[in-house]
Amino acid sequence: MRLGSTAALLAVAACSSLSENQAGISALEVRLPANFYLEVGDTLRLRADAVGSDGAPVEASIVWRTTAPDTVATLDSLTGALVGLRFPDTARVQVALAGQSELSSDLSKLRFFITDRADTLELLSADSIELARDADTTSAIDVQLTQLVDTVPVAGRPVRFKVVEPAQSGDSTVVFLTGRWIDSLNTGTTGRVSTVRLRAVRDRTPPDRVVIEVTAFRPDGSPIPGSGRQIVVRFLHQ
């Protein structure tokens, strides 16, 4: 199995003997969605192409399969239309050449997480934080994903936290506890993420002001309403 040059393609390597009976087909390229989260009731159309060793498309019959029970998800074997029915649950999907089991994707690679629909991202902690310059001092950020109806919490969805100001590089002066300036955590059963913490890097002088952007995405890659909220962190002089 090999990855294409962009995140949009996943190529499945063929057996060496396949070219003898499949008109030179050497791989299947799956056009990956923006992420692997599928909201219950929504339809995700999966797409794949058969290609030859030169990377050019080859005409072929492609089928889609899933091991998920029909109470969890449905998958149209010909169109690749995947519909999530039950959450929280997962659906593993495989793409293959019709009648040729030699060329098929690994079921562990296309794994979709079915979740409830998320309508809004809310910042629960303050949008302005004061933080000491001591590297051992941290401050938490608390957000929640909910549905509009009865503000039902949405669990199991990733929320991204990114330092957007100042521009970051390999010499970041402010990081999350993971040591990175971008972090992503899934919401818990209450729909909240409350364990994201920010700290100054020891032996590096942080700026007076840091801006963190909070974003969550729908399965198609569009931001969930409320995304883009910014938190200003000011470092106290001692």
PDB file of N, CA, C and O in Angstrom, residues 184-211:
ATOM      1  N   SER A 184      -5.277  18.690  18.589  1.00  0.00           N
ATOM      2  CA  SER A 184      -6.637  18.255  18.270  1.00  0.00           C
ATOM      3  C   SER A 184      -7.055  17.200  19.279  1.00  0.00           C
ATOM      4  O   SER A 184      -6.327  16.230  19.499  1.00  0.00           O
ATOM      5  N   LEU A 185      -8.227  17.397  19.868  1.00  0.00           N
ATOM      6  CA  LEU A 185      -8.749  16.459  20.846  1.00  0.00           C
ATOM      7  C   LEU A 185     -10.216  16.192  20.566  1.00  0.00           C
ATOM      8  O   LEU A 185     -10.940  17.079  20.084  1.00  0.00           O
ATOM      9  N   ASN A 186     -10.672  14.979  20.874  1.00  0.00           N
ATOM     10  CA  ASN A 186     -12.073  14.625  20.688  1.00  0.00           C
ATOM     11  C   ASN A 186     -12.908  15.057  21.879  1.00  0.00           C
ATOM     12  O   ASN A 186     -12.449  15.019  23.034  1.00  0.00           O
ATOM     13  N   THR A 187     -14.144  15.432  21.606  1.00  0.00           N
ATOM     14  CA  THR A 187     -15.064  15.789  22.682  1.00  0.00           C
ATOM     15  C   THR A 187     -15.450  14.539  23.468  1.00  0.00           C
ATOM     16  O   THR A 187     -15.548  13.441  22.927  1.00  0.00           O
ATOM     17  N   GLY A 188     -15.709  14.720  24.760  1.00  0.00           N
ATOM     18  CA  GLY A 188     -16.127  13.619  25.615  1.00  0.00           C
ATOM     19  C   GLY A 188     -17.635  13.441  25.603  1.00  0.00           C
ATOM     20  O   GLY A 188     -18.351  14.022  24.770  1.00  0.00           O
ATOM     21  N   THR A 189     -18.155  12.664  26.543  1.00  0.00           N
ATOM     22  CA  THR A 189     -19.594  12.368  26.577  1.00  0.00           C
ATOM     23  C   THR A 189     -20.436  13.609  26.821  1.00  0.00           C
ATOM     24  O   THR A 189     -21.614  13.638  26.465  1.00  0.00           O
ATOM     25  N   THR A 190     -19.863  14.648  27.419  1.00  0.00           N
ATOM     26  CA  THR A 190     -20.596  15.891  27.644  1.00  0.00           C
ATOM     27  C   THR A 190     -20.454  16.853  26.473  1.00  0.00           C
ATOM     28  O   THR A 190     -20.957  17.977  26.522  1.00  0.00           O
ATOM     29  N   GLY A 191     -19.771  16.393  25.408  1.00  0.00           N
ATOM     30  CA  GLY A 191     -19.546  17.259  24.258  1.00  0.00           C
ATOM     31  C   GLY A 191     -18.439  18.266  24.470  1.00  0.00           C
ATOM     32  O   GLY A 191     -18.226  19.151  23.647  1.00  0.00           O
ATOM     33  N   ARG A 192     -17.711  18.126  25.588  1.00  0.00           N
ATOM     34  CA  ARG A 192     -16.708  19.128  25.947  1.00  0.00           C
ATOM     35  C   ARG A 192     -15.279  18.616  25.754  1.00  0.00           C
ATOM     36  O   ARG A 192     -15.001  17.442  25.869  1.00  0.00           O
ATOM     37  N   VAL A 193     -14.423  19.577  25.461  1.00  0.00           N
ATOM     38  CA  VAL A 193     -12.978  19.372  25.502  1.00  0.00           C
ATOM     39  C   VAL A 193     -12.456  20.376  26.514  1.00  0.00           C
ATOM     40  O   VAL A 193     -12.549  21.581  26.304  1.00  0.00           O
ATOM     41  N   SER A 194     -11.949  19.888  27.616  1.00  0.00           N
ATOM     42  CA  SER A 194     -11.527  20.811  28.672  1.00  0.00           C
ATOM     43  C   SER A 194     -10.123  20.505  29.181  1.00  0.00           C
ATOM     44  O   SER A 194      -9.744  20.952  30.253  1.00  0.00           O
ATOM     45  N   THR A 195      -9.361  19.734  28.398  1.00  0.00           N
ATOM     46  CA  THR A 195      -8.027  19.355  28.844  1.00  0.00           C
ATOM     47  C   THR A 195      -6.927  19.980  27.996  1.00  0.00           C
ATOM     48  O   THR A 195      -5.763  19.630  28.146  1.00  0.00           O
ATOM     49  N   VAL A 196      -7.290  20.878  27.092  1.00  0.00           N
ATOM     50  CA  VAL A 196      -6.278  21.527  26.262  1.00  0.00           C
ATOM     51  C   VAL A 196      -5.570  22.582  27.109  1.00  0.00           C
ATOM     52  O   VAL A 196      -6.202  23.480  27.660  1.00  0.00           O
ATOM     53  N   ARG A 197      -4.267  22.471  27.213  1.00  0.00           N
ATOM     54  CA  ARG A 197      -3.519  23.398  28.039  1.00  0.00           C
ATOM     55  C   ARG A 197      -2.351  23.970  27.244  1.00  0.00           C
ATOM     56  O   ARG A 197      -1.735  23.304  26.422  1.00  0.00           O
ATOM     57  N   LEU A 198      -2.061  25.220  27.529  1.00  0.00           N
ATOM     58  CA  LEU A 198      -1.020  25.965  26.837  1.00  0.00           C
ATOM     59  C   LEU A 198       0.093  26.283  27.827  1.00  0.00           C
ATOM     60  O   LEU A 198      -0.165  26.543  28.998  1.00  0.00           O
ATOM     61  N   ARG A 199       1.339  26.272  27.351  1.00  0.00           N
ATOM     62  CA  ARG A 199       2.461  26.626  28.224  1.00  0.00           C
ATOM     63  C   ARG A 199       3.546  27.332  27.423  1.00  0.00           C
ATOM     64  O   ARG A 199       3.640  27.194  26.200  1.00  0.00           O
ATOM     65  N   ALA A 200       4.364  28.086  28.147  1.00  0.00           N
ATOM     66  CA  ALA A 200       5.531  28.713  27.529  1.00  0.00           C
ATOM     67  C   ALA A 200       6.655  27.690  27.453  1.00  0.00           C
ATOM     68  O   ALA A 200       6.772  26.807  28.299  1.00  0.00           O
ATOM     69  N   VAL A 201       7.487  27.794  26.416  1.00  0.00           N
ATOM     70  CA  VAL A 201       8.614  26.880  26.253  1.00  0.00           C
ATOM     71  C   VAL A 201       9.773  27.363  27.115  1.00  0.00           C
ATOM     72  O   VAL A 201      10.165  28.532  27.070  1.00  0.00           O
ATOM     73  N   ARG A 202      10.310  26.454  27.922  1.00  0.00           N
ATOM     74  CA  ARG A 202      11.400  26.823  28.825  1.00  0.00           C
ATOM     75  C   ARG A 202      12.610  27.332  28.029  1.00  0.00           C
ATOM     76  O   ARG A 202      12.942  26.829  26.965  1.00  0.00           O
ATOM     77  N   ASP A 203      13.236  28.365  28.597  1.00  0.00           N
ATOM     78  CA  ASP A 203      14.437  28.981  28.029  1.00  0.00           C
ATOM     79  C   ASP A 203      14.170  29.743  26.735  1.00  0.00           C
ATOM     80  O   ASP A 203      15.101  30.100  26.019  1.00  0.00           O
ATOM     81  N   ARG A 204      12.902  29.971  26.416  1.00  0.00           N
ATOM     82  CA  ARG A 204      12.553  30.824  25.282  1.00  0.00           C
ATOM     83  C   ARG A 204      11.610  31.909  25.770  1.00  0.00           C
ATOM     84  O   ARG A 204      10.678  31.639  26.523  1.00  0.00           O
ATOM     85  N   THR A 205      11.833  33.115  25.330  1.00  0.00           N
ATOM     86  CA  THR A 205      11.021  34.239  25.786  1.00  0.00           C
ATOM     87  C   THR A 205       9.737  34.320  24.963  1.00  0.00           C
ATOM     88  O   THR A 205       9.791  34.538  23.745  1.00  0.00           O
ATOM     89  N   PRO A 206       8.587  34.116  25.607  1.00  0.00           N
ATOM     90  CA  PRO A 206       7.328  34.181  24.854  1.00  0.00           C
ATOM     91  C   PRO A 206       6.964  35.621  24.516  1.00  0.00           C
ATOM     92  O   PRO A 206       7.431  36.561  25.169  1.00  0.00           O
ATOM     93  N   PRO A 207       6.142  35.818  23.493  1.00  0.00           N
ATOM     94  CA  PRO A 207       5.678  37.174  23.175  1.00  0.00           C
ATOM     95  C   PRO A 207       4.712  37.664  24.239  1.00  0.00           C
ATOM     96  O   PRO A 207       4.256  36.895  25.085  1.00  0.00           O
ATOM     97  N   ASP A 208       4.405  38.938  24.203  1.00  0.00           N
ATOM     98  CA  ASP A 208       3.450  39.473  25.176  1.00  0.00           C
ATOM     99  C   ASP A 208       2.040  38.949  24.933  1.00  0.00           C
ATOM    100  O   ASP A 208       1.234  38.837  25.859  1.00  0.00           O
ATOM    101  N   ARG A 209       1.758  38.571  23.674  1.00  0.00           N
ATOM    102  CA  ARG A 209       0.392  38.208  23.296  1.00  0.00           C
ATOM    103  C   ARG A 209       0.409  37.045  22.311  1.00  0.00           C
ATOM    104  O   ARG A 209       1.177  37.047  21.358  1.00  0.00           O
ATOM    105  N   VAL A 210      -0.442  36.044  22.559  1.00  0.00           N
ATOM    106  CA  VAL A 210      -0.595  34.903  21.668  1.00  0.00           C
ATOM    107  C   VAL A 210      -2.080  34.727  21.368  1.00  0.00           C
ATOM    108  O   VAL A 210      -2.928  34.893  22.263  1.00  0.00           O
ATOM    109  N   VAL A 211      -2.422  34.390  20.117  1.00  0.00           N
ATOM    110  CA  VAL A 211      -3.820  34.181  19.730  1.00  0.00           C
ATOM    111  C   VAL A 211      -4.003  32.724  19.296  1.00  0.00           C
ATOM    112  O   VAL A 211      -3.254  32.220  18.453  1.00  0.00           O
TER     113      VAL A 211
END
